[in-house]
Tab-separated table of C-alpha atoms in Angstrom:
chain	number	residue	atom	x	y	z
A	1	ALA	CA	87.262	-67.116	13.844
A	2	GLN	CA	88.949	-69.339	11.341
A	3	SER	CA	91.132	-68.025	8.553
A	4	VAL	CA	93.376	-69.383	5.844
A	5	ALA	CA	96.269	-67.714	4.102
A	6	GLN	CA	97.600	-68.779	0.753
A	7	PRO	CA	100.472	-66.361	0.272
A	8	GLU	CA	101.053	-67.045	-3.416
A	9	ASP	CA	98.567	-66.001	-6.081
A	10	GLN	CA	100.491	-67.933	-8.708
A	11	VAL	CA	102.987	-70.772	-8.688
A	12	ASN	CA	104.880	-71.751	-11.815
A	13	VAL	CA	106.753	-75.012	-12.072
A	14	ALA	CA	108.298	-77.024	-14.850
A	15	GLU	CA	106.809	-80.381	-15.688
A	16	GLY	CA	108.549	-83.149	-13.780
A	17	ASN	CA	109.732	-80.854	-11.002
A	18	PRO	CA	108.355	-81.001	-7.477
A	19	LEU	CA	105.658	-78.508	-6.576
A	20	THR	CA	104.593	-76.884	-3.335
A	21	VAL	CA	101.521	-74.747	-2.732
A	22	LYS	CA	101.622	-73.029	0.625
A	23	CYS	CA	98.868	-72.707	3.197
A	24	THR	CA	98.781	-71.457	6.763
A	25	TYR	CA	95.742	-71.376	8.961
A	26	SER	CA	94.280	-69.960	12.126
A	27	VAL	CA	91.573	-71.746	14.089
A	28	SER	CA	90.423	-72.098	17.640
A	29	GLY	CA	90.458	-75.702	18.722
A	30	ASN	CA	91.588	-78.588	16.570
A	31	PRO	CA	91.760	-77.865	12.849
A	32	TYR	CA	90.197	-79.866	10.061
A	33	LEU	CA	92.206	-79.001	6.954
A	34	PHE	CA	91.368	-79.594	3.318
A	35	TRP	CA	92.782	-79.085	-0.143
A	36	TYR	CA	90.581	-78.755	-3.202
A	37	VAL	CA	91.324	-78.211	-6.865
A	38	GLN	CA	89.139	-76.306	-9.295
A	39	TYR	CA	89.217	-76.367	-13.073
A	40	PRO	CA	87.613	-73.516	-15.086
A	41	ASN	CA	83.840	-73.244	-14.606
A	42	ARG	CA	83.801	-76.402	-12.543
A	43	GLY	CA	83.056	-77.246	-8.961
A	44	LEU	CA	85.629	-78.235	-6.407
A	45	GLN	CA	87.400	-81.561	-6.485
A	46	PHE	CA	88.564	-82.970	-3.186
A	47	LEU	CA	92.285	-83.758	-2.970
A	48	LEU	CA	92.933	-84.604	0.657
A	49	LYS	CA	92.135	-83.758	4.228
A	50	TYR	CA	93.679	-83.834	7.662
A	51	ILE	CA	91.424	-84.588	10.581
A	52	THR	CA	93.665	-86.455	12.977
A	53	GLY	CA	96.454	-89.019	12.911
A	54	ASP	CA	99.574	-88.941	10.765
A	55	ASN	CA	100.805	-85.497	9.925
A	56	LEU	CA	101.609	-86.551	6.360
A	57	VAL	CA	98.419	-87.010	4.397
A	58	LYS	CA	98.355	-88.649	0.993
A	59	GLY	CA	95.569	-87.783	-1.378
A	60	SER	CA	94.332	-88.017	-4.923
A	61	TYR	CA	96.466	-87.732	-8.081
A	62	GLY	CA	99.746	-88.125	-6.201
A	63	PHE	CA	99.300	-85.082	-4.002
A	64	GLU	CA	100.216	-85.005	-0.338
A	65	ALA	CA	100.247	-82.441	2.439
A	66	GLU	CA	101.978	-82.188	5.768
A	67	PHE	CA	100.222	-80.863	8.824
A	68	ASN	CA	102.609	-78.817	10.939
A	69	LYS	CA	100.956	-77.731	14.144
A	70	SER	CA	103.796	-75.546	15.411
A	71	GLN	CA	103.929	-73.598	12.158
A	72	THR	CA	100.154	-73.793	11.614
A	73	SER	CA	100.811	-74.872	8.064
A	74	PHE	CA	99.374	-77.422	5.673
A	75	HIS	CA	101.381	-77.120	2.468
A	76	LEU	CA	100.354	-79.129	-0.564
A	77	LYS	CA	103.086	-81.027	-2.377
A	78	LYS	CA	103.649	-83.321	-5.298
A	79	PRO	CA	106.991	-84.913	-6.191
A	80	SER	CA	106.628	-84.559	-9.961
A	81	ALA	CA	104.270	-82.041	-11.543
A	82	LEU	CA	102.187	-82.731	-14.629
A	83	VAL	CA	100.861	-80.203	-17.122
A	84	SER	CA	97.390	-81.495	-16.265
A	85	ASP	CA	97.907	-80.335	-12.669
A	86	SER	CA	97.525	-76.745	-13.865
A	87	ALA	CA	94.464	-75.417	-12.036
A	88	LEU	CA	93.315	-73.313	-9.097
A	89	TYR	CA	94.023	-74.795	-5.666
A	90	PHE	CA	92.188	-73.933	-2.488
A	91	CYS	CA	93.163	-74.635	1.074
A	92	ALA	CA	90.293	-74.662	3.564
A	93	VAL	CA	89.835	-75.042	7.294
A	94	ARG	CA	87.132	-75.543	9.848
A	95	ASP	CA	87.208	-76.127	13.562
A	96	ASP	CA	86.057	-79.292	15.268
A	97	SER	CA	82.751	-77.967	16.576
A	98	GLY	CA	79.820	-79.417	14.672
A	99	ASN	CA	78.706	-78.725	11.113
A	100	THR	CA	80.495	-75.463	10.539
A	101	PRO	CA	81.237	-74.338	6.991
A	102	LEU	CA	84.676	-74.405	5.464
A	103	VAL	CA	86.642	-71.192	5.307
A	104	PHE	CA	88.669	-70.985	2.130
A	105	GLY	CA	91.939	-69.349	1.266
A	106	LYS	CA	92.009	-67.025	-1.708
A	107	GLY	CA	93.379	-69.734	-3.956
A	108	THR	CA	96.662	-70.312	-5.730
A	109	ARG	CA	96.854	-70.731	-9.449
A	110	LEU	CA	99.303	-73.450	-10.399
A	111	SER	CA	100.801	-73.391	-13.842
A	112	VAL	CA	102.876	-76.377	-14.912
A	113	ILE	CA	104.965	-75.646	-17.965
A	114	ALA	CA	105.989	-78.380	-20.378
B	1	GLY	CA	78.667	-91.897	-2.618
B	2	ALA	CA	77.617	-88.605	-1.024
B	3	VAL	CA	76.843	-86.745	-4.215
B	4	VAL	CA	75.206	-83.350	-4.444
B	5	SER	CA	73.635	-82.653	-7.808
B	6	GLN	CA	73.466	-78.963	-8.651
B	7	HIS	CA	71.601	-77.496	-11.591
B	8	PRO	CA	71.459	-75.675	-13.788
B	9	SER	CA	75.166	-75.608	-14.543
B	10	ARG	CA	74.781	-72.449	-16.571
B	11	VAL	CA	72.003	-69.924	-16.834
B	12	ILE	CA	71.638	-66.619	-18.610
B	13	CYS	CA	68.776	-64.404	-17.556
B	14	LYS	CA	67.556	-60.889	-18.155
B	15	SER	CA	67.830	-58.156	-15.562
B	16	GLY	CA	64.840	-58.108	-13.265
B	17	THR	CA	63.999	-61.766	-13.554
B	18	SER	CA	64.490	-64.454	-10.914
B	19	VAL	CA	66.591	-67.576	-11.150
B	20	LYS	CA	66.376	-70.697	-9.025
B	21	ILE	CA	69.357	-72.934	-8.377
B	22	GLU	CA	68.784	-76.391	-6.958
B	23	CYS	CA	71.044	-78.688	-5.000
B	24	ARG	CA	69.907	-82.233	-4.376
B	25	SER	CA	71.634	-84.785	-2.217
B	26	LEU	CA	71.362	-88.013	-4.178
B	27	ASP	CA	72.369	-90.732	-1.755
B	28	PHE	CA	72.324	-89.155	1.659
B	29	GLN	CA	70.282	-86.770	3.728
B	30	ALA	CA	71.607	-83.251	3.870
B	31	THR	CA	70.338	-81.558	6.987
B	32	THR	CA	72.633	-78.627	6.310
B	33	MET	CA	73.647	-76.950	3.061
B	34	PHE	CA	76.169	-74.175	2.643
B	35	TRP	CA	75.861	-71.734	-0.237
B	36	TYR	CA	78.958	-70.052	-1.594
B	37	ARG	CA	79.550	-67.398	-4.201
B	38	GLN	CA	82.727	-67.153	-6.203
B	39	PHE	CA	83.742	-64.057	-8.139
B	40	PRO	CA	86.102	-64.448	-11.111
B	41	LYS	CA	89.567	-65.497	-10.005
B	42	LYS	CA	88.517	-65.128	-6.374
B	43	SER	CA	87.911	-67.381	-3.463
B	44	LEU	CA	84.630	-68.864	-2.333
B	45	MET	CA	82.672	-66.617	-0.012
B	46	LEU	CA	80.051	-68.138	2.240
B	47	MET	CA	76.668	-66.567	1.601
B	48	ALA	CA	74.379	-68.521	3.879
B	49	THR	CA	73.735	-71.737	5.719
B	50	SER	CA	70.451	-73.540	5.287
B	51	ASN	CA	69.080	-76.141	7.657
B	52	GLU	CA	66.197	-78.396	6.799
B	53	GLY	CA	62.950	-77.086	8.202
B	54	SER	CA	64.254	-73.786	9.521
B	55	LYS	CA	65.205	-70.373	8.266
B	56	ALA	CA	68.562	-69.901	6.625
B	57	THR	CA	71.353	-68.042	8.351
B	58	TYR	CA	72.887	-65.361	6.176
B	59	GLU	CA	76.396	-63.976	6.366
B	60	GLN	CA	76.890	-60.310	6.994
B	61	GLY	CA	76.321	-58.226	3.910
B	62	VAL	CA	74.215	-60.807	2.077
B	63	GLU	CA	70.712	-59.576	1.265
B	64	LYS	CA	68.124	-62.023	2.530
B	65	ASP	CA	65.396	-60.707	0.285
B	66	LYS	CA	67.559	-60.967	-2.773
B	67	PHE	CA	69.004	-64.425	-2.192
B	68	LEU	CA	66.135	-66.592	-1.016
B	69	ILE	CA	67.153	-69.936	0.385
B	70	ASN	CA	64.748	-72.781	0.986
B	71	HIS	CA	65.573	-76.143	2.537
B	72	ALA	CA	62.205	-77.806	2.639
B	73	SER	CA	63.390	-81.406	2.620
B	74	LEU	CA	66.413	-83.438	3.593
B	75	THR	CA	67.401	-83.854	-0.036
B	76	LEU	CA	66.751	-80.450	-1.576
B	77	SER	CA	68.021	-76.958	-0.946
B	78	THR	CA	67.363	-74.090	-3.338
B	79	LEU	CA	68.793	-70.628	-3.853
B	80	THR	CA	66.661	-68.122	-5.720
B	81	VAL	CA	68.255	-64.947	-6.973
B	82	THR	CA	65.388	-62.490	-7.145
B	83	SER	CA	65.228	-59.459	-9.415
B	84	ALA	CA	68.655	-60.299	-10.751
B	85	HIS	CA	71.055	-57.596	-11.859
B	86	PRO	CA	74.332	-57.834	-13.761
B	87	GLU	CA	76.292	-57.506	-10.524
B	88	ASP	CA	74.719	-60.781	-9.381
B	89	SER	CA	76.552	-62.568	-12.175
B	90	SER	CA	78.796	-65.066	-10.488
B	91	PHE	CA	79.537	-68.726	-9.865
B	92	TYR	CA	77.374	-70.217	-7.119
B	93	ILE	CA	78.298	-73.472	-5.368
B	94	CYS	CA	76.471	-75.487	-2.739
B	95	SER	CA	78.130	-77.769	-0.227
B	96	ALA	CA	76.863	-80.291	2.289
B	97	PRO	CA	78.826	-81.501	5.302
B	98	LEU	CA	79.292	-85.247	5.667
B	99	GLU	CA	78.704	-86.924	8.970
B	100	GLY	CA	80.563	-89.532	10.902
B	101	VAL	CA	83.857	-90.987	9.838
B	102	ARG	CA	83.826	-89.185	6.495
B	103	ARG	CA	83.737	-85.789	8.187
B	104	GLY	CA	84.279	-83.901	5.022
B	105	TYR	CA	82.185	-81.995	2.568
B	106	THR	CA	80.646	-82.684	-0.772
B	107	PHE	CA	80.206	-79.912	-3.303
B	108	GLY	CA	77.830	-79.324	-6.133
B	109	SER	CA	79.331	-78.739	-9.551
B	110	GLY	CA	78.427	-75.073	-9.476
B	111	THR	CA	76.119	-72.747	-11.406
B	112	ARG	CA	77.444	-70.009	-13.650
B	113	LEU	CA	74.870	-67.208	-13.566
B	114	THR	CA	75.066	-64.450	-16.152
B	115	VAL	CA	72.595	-61.584	-15.922
B	116	VAL	CA	72.272	-59.498	-19.062
């Protein structure tokens, strides 16, 4: 069975500083990995995904993530945080077998302080 | 492209009544729809998977008779919360997998259900 761990409930970072939101996963077979962001009372907004190819994935709003197979990690990063990046971030995984649903991590709340 | 329209976005209902939530795929055919529930400040928990023309598959612990899912067409899946109680208050989100090279998912905007 697939699982995702987001070890940090909360990440605080000063505006302009780099940010990292951690994610590790467990899946049988090849992983499909995703990052989503959620603002209060809103649905999920897609940031980026890794299916295959380059381990460094660039996504929306300046975010990127690096797939590390040996460490089973897919940490989300951004070189310079904005106050508007403050939101709830979810890492999600599925395996490569058909239309299986995403399994989500518990979420990490990012707070960017001006 | 690949938009799922979910409505209502918010609904308040009285205990004992039923509420229907709709998810429509606007520009593609959704043969499968996943229904998630999100508790405050918590992650998304998969409730059930619906497939067009067949019975939904429910996750362990989800009451089939309480959360009725219908996927009668390739563009519409519905979740009906029957005889709602305050503990059913939550944020419900639908999601459809995307085929082919996109190989991702599209999500509805969510429904905030409050049962009073």
